[in-house]
mmCIF file of C-alpha atoms in Angstrom:
data_model
loop_
_atom_site.group_PDB
_atom_site.id
_atom_site.type_symbol
_atom_site.label_atom_id
_atom_site.label_comp_id
_atom_site.label_asym_id
_atom_site.label_seq_id
_atom_site.Cartn_x
_atom_site.Cartn_y
_atom_site.Cartn_z
ATOM 1 C CA GLY A 1054 103.044 -47.751 29.887
ATOM 2 C CA GLN A 1055 106.584 -47.765 31.764
ATOM 3 C CA ASN A 1056 107.408 -50.233 34.876
ATOM 4 C CA ILE A 1057 109.898 -50.465 36.972
ATOM 5 C CA ASP A 1058 109.867 -53.998 39.797
ATOM 6 C CA GLN A 1059 111.473 -54.088 42.519
ATOM 7 C CA PRO A 1060 111.179 -56.251 45.344
ATOM 8 C CA THR A 1061 109.114 -54.995 48.026
ATOM 9 C CA GLU A 1062 111.587 -56.419 50.875
ATOM 10 C CA MET A 1063 114.488 -58.210 51.466
ATOM 11 C CA THR A 1064 116.245 -59.854 54.625
ATOM 12 C CA ALA A 1065 120.147 -60.112 54.963
ATOM 13 C CA THR A 1066 122.267 -61.289 56.911
ATOM 14 C CA GLU A 1067 124.863 -58.955 58.804
ATOM 15 C CA GLY A 1068 128.955 -60.060 56.943
ATOM 16 C CA ALA A 1069 126.957 -61.641 54.185
ATOM 17 C CA ILE A 1070 126.173 -60.813 50.041
ATOM 18 C CA VAL A 1071 122.558 -59.695 48.388
ATOM 19 C CA GLN A 1072 121.187 -59.326 45.516
ATOM 20 C CA ILE A 1073 119.049 -56.255 44.561
ATOM 21 C CA ASN A 1074 117.073 -57.247 40.990
ATOM 22 C CA CYS A 1075 115.395 -54.195 39.258
ATOM 23 C CA THR A 1076 113.010 -55.427 35.900
ATOM 24 C CA TYR A 1077 111.962 -51.808 33.443
ATOM 25 C CA GLN A 1078 110.127 -51.652 31.029
ATOM 26 C CA THR A 1079 109.987 -48.452 29.707
ATOM 27 C CA SER A 1080 110.057 -46.004 26.015
ATOM 28 C CA GLY A 1081 113.539 -46.031 25.611
ATOM 29 C CA PHE A 1082 116.392 -46.419 28.039
ATOM 30 C CA ASN A 1083 118.857 -43.705 29.061
ATOM 31 C CA GLY A 1084 121.003 -44.844 31.602
ATOM 32 C CA LEU A 1085 119.714 -46.944 34.467
ATOM 33 C CA PHE A 1086 119.817 -45.812 38.666
ATOM 34 C CA TRP A 1087 120.114 -46.899 42.083
ATOM 35 C CA TYR A 1088 120.077 -45.164 45.445
ATOM 36 C CA GLN A 1089 119.744 -45.390 49.095
ATOM 37 C CA GLN A 1090 117.256 -44.126 50.634
ATOM 38 C CA HIS A 1091 116.859 -43.871 54.949
ATOM 39 C CA ALA A 1092 113.818 -43.712 56.505
ATOM 40 C CA GLY A 1093 112.828 -39.908 56.495
ATOM 41 C CA GLU A 1094 116.194 -39.228 54.217
ATOM 42 C CA ALA A 1095 116.425 -38.210 50.497
ATOM 43 C CA PRO A 1096 117.433 -40.377 48.759
ATOM 44 C CA THR A 1097 121.102 -40.875 47.591
ATOM 45 C CA PHE A 1098 123.240 -42.323 44.595
ATOM 46 C CA LEU A 1099 124.960 -44.963 44.227
ATOM 47 C CA SER A 1100 125.422 -46.458 40.662
ATOM 48 C CA TYR A 1101 124.584 -45.495 37.427
ATOM 49 C CA ASN A 1102 124.818 -48.051 34.472
ATOM 50 C CA VAL A 1103 124.275 -46.726 30.561
ATOM 51 C CA LEU A 1104 126.013 -49.806 29.278
ATOM 52 C CA ASP A 1105 125.544 -53.566 29.653
ATOM 53 C CA GLY A 1106 128.347 -54.789 32.940
ATOM 54 C CA LEU A 1107 129.044 -54.793 35.767
ATOM 55 C CA GLU A 1108 130.201 -51.171 37.308
ATOM 56 C CA GLU A 1109 131.588 -51.849 40.884
ATOM 57 C CA LYS A 1110 132.318 -49.378 43.547
ATOM 58 C CA GLY A 1111 133.837 -50.451 47.191
ATOM 59 C CA ARG A 1112 130.568 -53.214 48.385
ATOM 60 C CA PHE A 1113 128.303 -52.218 46.042
ATOM 61 C CA SER A 1114 128.081 -53.419 42.732
ATOM 62 C CA SER A 1115 125.235 -52.760 39.649
ATOM 63 C CA PHE A 1116 124.602 -55.151 36.229
ATOM 64 C CA LEU A 1117 122.833 -53.847 33.488
ATOM 65 C CA SER A 1118 121.577 -56.353 30.686
ATOM 66 C CA ARG A 1119 119.166 -53.789 27.760
ATOM 67 C CA SER A 1120 118.572 -56.875 25.975
ATOM 68 C CA LYS A 1121 116.609 -58.087 29.087
ATOM 69 C CA GLY A 1122 115.438 -54.981 30.843
ATOM 70 C CA TYR A 1123 117.533 -55.974 34.548
ATOM 71 C CA SER A 1124 119.440 -54.886 36.868
ATOM 72 C CA TYR A 1125 120.622 -55.869 40.140
ATOM 73 C CA LEU A 1126 122.248 -54.333 42.712
ATOM 74 C CA LEU A 1127 124.903 -56.492 44.567
ATOM 75 C CA LEU A 1128 126.041 -55.524 47.697
ATOM 76 C CA LYS A 1129 128.590 -57.692 50.292
ATOM 77 C CA GLU A 1130 129.997 -57.561 53.619
ATOM 78 C CA LEU A 1131 126.749 -56.219 54.780
ATOM 79 C CA GLN A 1132 127.112 -53.934 57.525
ATOM 80 C CA MET A 1133 123.694 -53.066 59.579
ATOM 81 C CA LYS A 1134 124.003 -49.081 58.480
ATOM 82 C CA ASP A 1135 122.524 -50.716 54.736
ATOM 83 C CA SER A 1136 119.765 -51.308 56.297
ATOM 84 C CA ALA A 1137 117.618 -48.899 53.871
ATOM 85 C CA SER A 1138 115.466 -48.435 51.371
ATOM 86 C CA TYR A 1139 116.844 -49.339 47.476
ATOM 87 C CA LEU A 1140 115.801 -47.148 43.992
ATOM 88 C CA CYS A 1141 115.686 -48.424 40.953
ATOM 89 C CA ALA A 1142 114.855 -45.234 38.554
ATOM 90 C CA VAL A 1143 115.237 -45.604 34.438
ATOM 91 C CA MET A 1144 115.300 -42.481 32.894
ATOM 92 C CA ASP A 1145 113.793 -42.722 29.280
ATOM 93 C CA SER A 1146 113.598 -41.803 25.954
ATOM 94 C CA ASN A 1147 112.333 -38.135 27.081
ATOM 95 C CA TYR A 1148 115.224 -38.585 30.056
ATOM 96 C CA GLN A 1149 112.813 -38.726 32.849
ATOM 97 C CA LEU A 1150 113.613 -40.821 35.429
ATOM 98 C CA ILE A 1151 110.824 -44.090 35.979
ATOM 99 C CA TRP A 1152 111.185 -44.691 39.814
ATOM 100 C CA GLY A 1153 110.816 -48.455 41.525
ATOM 101 C CA ALA A 1154 108.701 -48.809 44.101
ATOM 102 C CA GLY A 1155 111.624 -49.020 46.271
ATOM 103 C CA THR A 1156 113.083 -52.800 47.806
ATOM 104 C CA LYS A 1157 113.650 -52.389 51.599
ATOM 105 C CA LEU A 1158 116.450 -54.129 53.080
ATOM 106 C CA ILE A 1159 116.485 -55.346 56.892
ATOM 107 C CA ILE A 1160 119.560 -56.666 58.264
ATOM 108 C CA LYS A 1161 119.691 -58.666 61.066
ATOM 109 C CA PRO A 1162 122.610 -59.049 63.487
ATOM 110 C CA GLY B 1355 129.875 -35.297 43.711
ATOM 111 C CA ALA B 1356 127.272 -32.410 43.570
ATOM 112 C CA VAL B 1357 125.652 -30.682 46.097
ATOM 113 C CA VAL B 1358 122.144 -29.835 46.343
ATOM 114 C CA SER B 1359 120.567 -27.544 49.311
ATOM 115 C CA GLN B 1360 116.869 -27.933 50.183
ATOM 116 C CA HIS B 1361 115.359 -25.666 53.092
ATOM 117 C CA PRO B 1362 114.186 -26.176 55.595
ATOM 118 C CA SER B 1363 114.197 -28.604 56.263
ATOM 119 C CA TRP B 1364 111.021 -29.412 57.975
ATOM 120 C CA VAL B 1365 107.851 -27.320 58.609
ATOM 121 C CA ILE B 1366 104.887 -26.414 60.535
ATOM 122 C CA CYS B 1367 102.034 -24.618 59.688
ATOM 123 C CA LYS B 1368 98.309 -23.090 59.892
ATOM 124 C CA SER B 1369 95.617 -24.634 57.739
ATOM 125 C CA GLY B 1370 95.484 -21.464 54.716
ATOM 126 C CA THR B 1371 99.092 -20.885 54.733
ATOM 127 C CA SER B 1372 101.470 -20.394 52.695
ATOM 128 C CA VAL B 1373 104.859 -22.167 52.771
ATOM 129 C CA LYS B 1374 108.210 -22.132 50.234
ATOM 130 C CA ILE B 1375 110.554 -24.350 50.597
ATOM 131 C CA GLU B 1376 113.606 -23.193 48.650
ATOM 132 C CA CYS B 1377 116.686 -25.687 46.627
ATOM 133 C CA ARG B 1378 119.868 -24.946 45.986
ATOM 134 C CA SER B 1379 122.712 -26.171 43.666
ATOM 135 C CA LEU B 1380 125.466 -25.042 45.268
ATOM 136 C CA ASP B 1381 128.113 -25.572 43.306
ATOM 137 C CA PHE B 1382 126.953 -26.689 39.958
ATOM 138 C CA GLN B 1383 124.468 -25.426 36.917
ATOM 139 C CA ALA B 1384 121.128 -27.084 36.975
ATOM 140 C CA THR B 1385 119.834 -27.477 33.896
ATOM 141 C CA THR B 1386 116.774 -29.208 35.165
ATOM 142 C CA MET B 1387 115.149 -28.904 39.017
ATOM 143 C CA PHE B 1388 112.874 -31.460 39.507
ATOM 144 C CA TRP B 1389 110.189 -31.272 42.425
ATOM 145 C CA TYR B 1390 108.528 -34.589 44.195
ATOM 146 C CA ARG B 1391 106.359 -35.354 47.014
ATOM 147 C CA GLN B 1392 107.108 -38.705 49.078
ATOM 148 C CA PHE B 1393 104.494 -40.590 51.932
ATOM 149 C CA PRO B 1394 105.030 -42.511 54.158
ATOM 150 C CA LYS B 1395 106.152 -46.014 53.118
ATOM 151 C CA GLN B 1396 105.281 -44.505 49.177
ATOM 152 C CA SER B 1397 108.004 -44.817 46.294
ATOM 153 C CA LEU B 1398 108.341 -41.430 45.120
ATOM 154 C CA MET B 1399 106.028 -39.542 42.989
ATOM 155 C CA LEU B 1400 107.315 -36.529 40.982
ATOM 156 C CA MET B 1401 105.361 -33.460 40.432
ATOM 157 C CA ALA B 1402 107.032 -31.011 38.434
ATOM 158 C CA THR B 1403 109.936 -30.350 36.387
ATOM 159 C CA SER B 1404 111.827 -26.919 36.043
ATOM 160 C CA ASN B 1405 113.870 -26.019 33.366
ATOM 161 C CA GLU B 1406 114.936 -22.265 33.930
ATOM 162 C CA GLY B 1407 113.963 -19.473 32.562
ATOM 163 C CA SER B 1408 110.485 -21.398 31.745
ATOM 164 C CA LYS B 1409 107.362 -22.908 32.823
ATOM 165 C CA ALA B 1410 107.264 -25.792 35.266
ATOM 166 C CA THR B 1411 106.329 -29.278 33.180
ATOM 167 C CA TYR B 1412 103.234 -30.586 36.064
ATOM 168 C CA GLU B 1413 102.245 -33.670 35.712
ATOM 169 C CA GLN B 1414 98.869 -35.224 35.961
ATOM 170 C CA GLY B 1415 97.082 -34.912 38.517
ATOM 171 C CA VAL B 1416 99.231 -32.143 40.270
ATOM 172 C CA GLU B 1417 97.292 -28.850 40.677
ATOM 173 C CA LYS B 1418 99.923 -25.677 39.391
ATOM 174 C CA ASP B 1419 98.043 -23.144 41.061
ATOM 175 C CA LYS B 1420 98.328 -24.969 44.345
ATOM 176 C CA PHE B 1421 102.097 -26.303 44.112
ATOM 177 C CA LEU B 1422 103.825 -22.963 42.327
ATOM 178 C CA ILE B 1423 106.878 -23.548 40.819
ATOM 179 C CA ASN B 1424 109.539 -21.117 40.258
ATOM 180 C CA HIS B 1425 112.657 -21.567 38.298
ATOM 181 C CA ALA B 1426 114.628 -18.502 38.687
ATOM 182 C CA SER B 1427 118.515 -18.466 38.235
ATOM 183 C CA LEU B 1428 120.218 -21.989 36.916
ATOM 184 C CA THR B 1429 121.124 -22.031 40.880
ATOM 185 C CA LEU B 1430 117.535 -21.773 42.126
ATOM 186 C CA SER B 1431 113.633 -23.334 41.840
ATOM 187 C CA THR B 1432 111.411 -22.937 44.884
ATOM 188 C CA LEU B 1433 107.993 -24.802 45.484
ATOM 189 C CA THR B 1434 105.207 -23.529 47.290
ATOM 190 C CA VAL B 1435 102.225 -24.727 48.630
ATOM 191 C CA THR B 1436 99.874 -21.962 48.344
ATOM 192 C CA SER B 1437 96.313 -22.450 51.179
ATOM 193 C CA ALA B 1438 97.935 -25.796 52.775
ATOM 194 C CA HIS B 1439 95.942 -28.198 54.106
ATOM 195 C CA PRO B 1440 96.261 -31.379 56.329
ATOM 196 C CA GLU B 1441 96.662 -33.861 52.659
ATOM 197 C CA ASP B 1442 99.468 -31.795 51.984
ATOM 198 C CA SER B 1443 102.223 -33.036 54.543
ATOM 199 C CA SER B 1444 104.270 -34.285 53.493
ATOM 200 C CA PHE B 1445 108.279 -35.382 52.561
ATOM 201 C CA TYR B 1446 108.790 -33.408 49.290
ATOM 202 C CA ILE B 1447 112.396 -33.714 47.906
ATOM 203 C CA CYS B 1448 113.864 -32.026 44.590
ATOM 204 C CA SER B 1449 117.080 -33.124 42.496
ATOM 205 C CA ALA B 1450 119.050 -30.947 40.199
ATOM 206 C CA THR B 1451 120.555 -32.297 36.543
ATOM 207 C CA ARG B 1452 123.742 -30.257 34.998
ATOM 208 C CA ASP B 1453 122.455 -32.389 32.008
ATOM 209 C CA ARG B 1454 119.981 -34.150 30.815
ATOM 210 C CA ASP B 1455 121.711 -37.295 30.871
ATOM 211 C CA THR B 1456 123.400 -37.458 34.221
ATOM 212 C CA GLU B 1457 122.875 -38.659 37.934
ATOM 213 C CA ALA B 1458 120.371 -35.909 39.799
ATOM 214 C CA PHE B 1459 121.708 -34.786 42.910
ATOM 215 C CA PHE B 1460 119.075 -34.898 45.323
ATOM 216 C CA GLY B 1461 118.655 -31.904 48.316
ATOM 217 C CA GLN B 1462 118.065 -33.120 52.156
ATOM 218 C CA GLY B 1463 114.201 -33.542 51.705
ATOM 219 C CA THR B 1464 111.245 -30.437 53.680
ATOM 220 C CA ARG B 1465 109.210 -32.896 55.064
ATOM 221 C CA LEU B 1466 106.092 -30.383 55.525
ATOM 222 C CA THR B 1467 103.256 -31.154 58.979
ATOM 223 C CA VAL B 1468 99.704 -29.141 58.343
ATOM 224 C CA VAL B 1469 98.084 -28.397 61.271
#
């Protein structure tokens, strides 16, 4: 079966750095996506990785290792507005998005 | 980035009535549109995938006669919840992709409450 695993909840301090991990087992791979979702809102796109390595976009970076079935989202200089759920999704060989359950990130002052 | 507009943002309807939700890609042609449902504190659940001009592909357990999907053009897909019941109350979200291997752009979501 297809499976995406990420921690249910994480807590971090304002101004700090946090890394949210995602491991996956899917039938084929056509890219990995990270989305941010604030409560009651639709997800917004953060990053897309299809090749191994690190993609940096401002305070957010995303890393992929296809051989390990592993990705992480790194958030730097945390702000209170970063409190949200972060969803990892993998596109399989049929170009279907397989979603993780999301990681709820709580930022404390 | 590309914009997907979903309407309405929220709707309250009486049990037994039908509700139509629209999803439009405003500045690109969407080859594929997806409809999701999300219950509180749960992850997104894919309901169906629709390609323009063809019948939608429904996920297992989703009643196609209850959740009617019409993808009449490359910029518009609609989801109609027929004979709505309180258990259909949920957050419905659409997304659209230009091509198969590009990121999905999401609509704002529709919060449906059936009373």
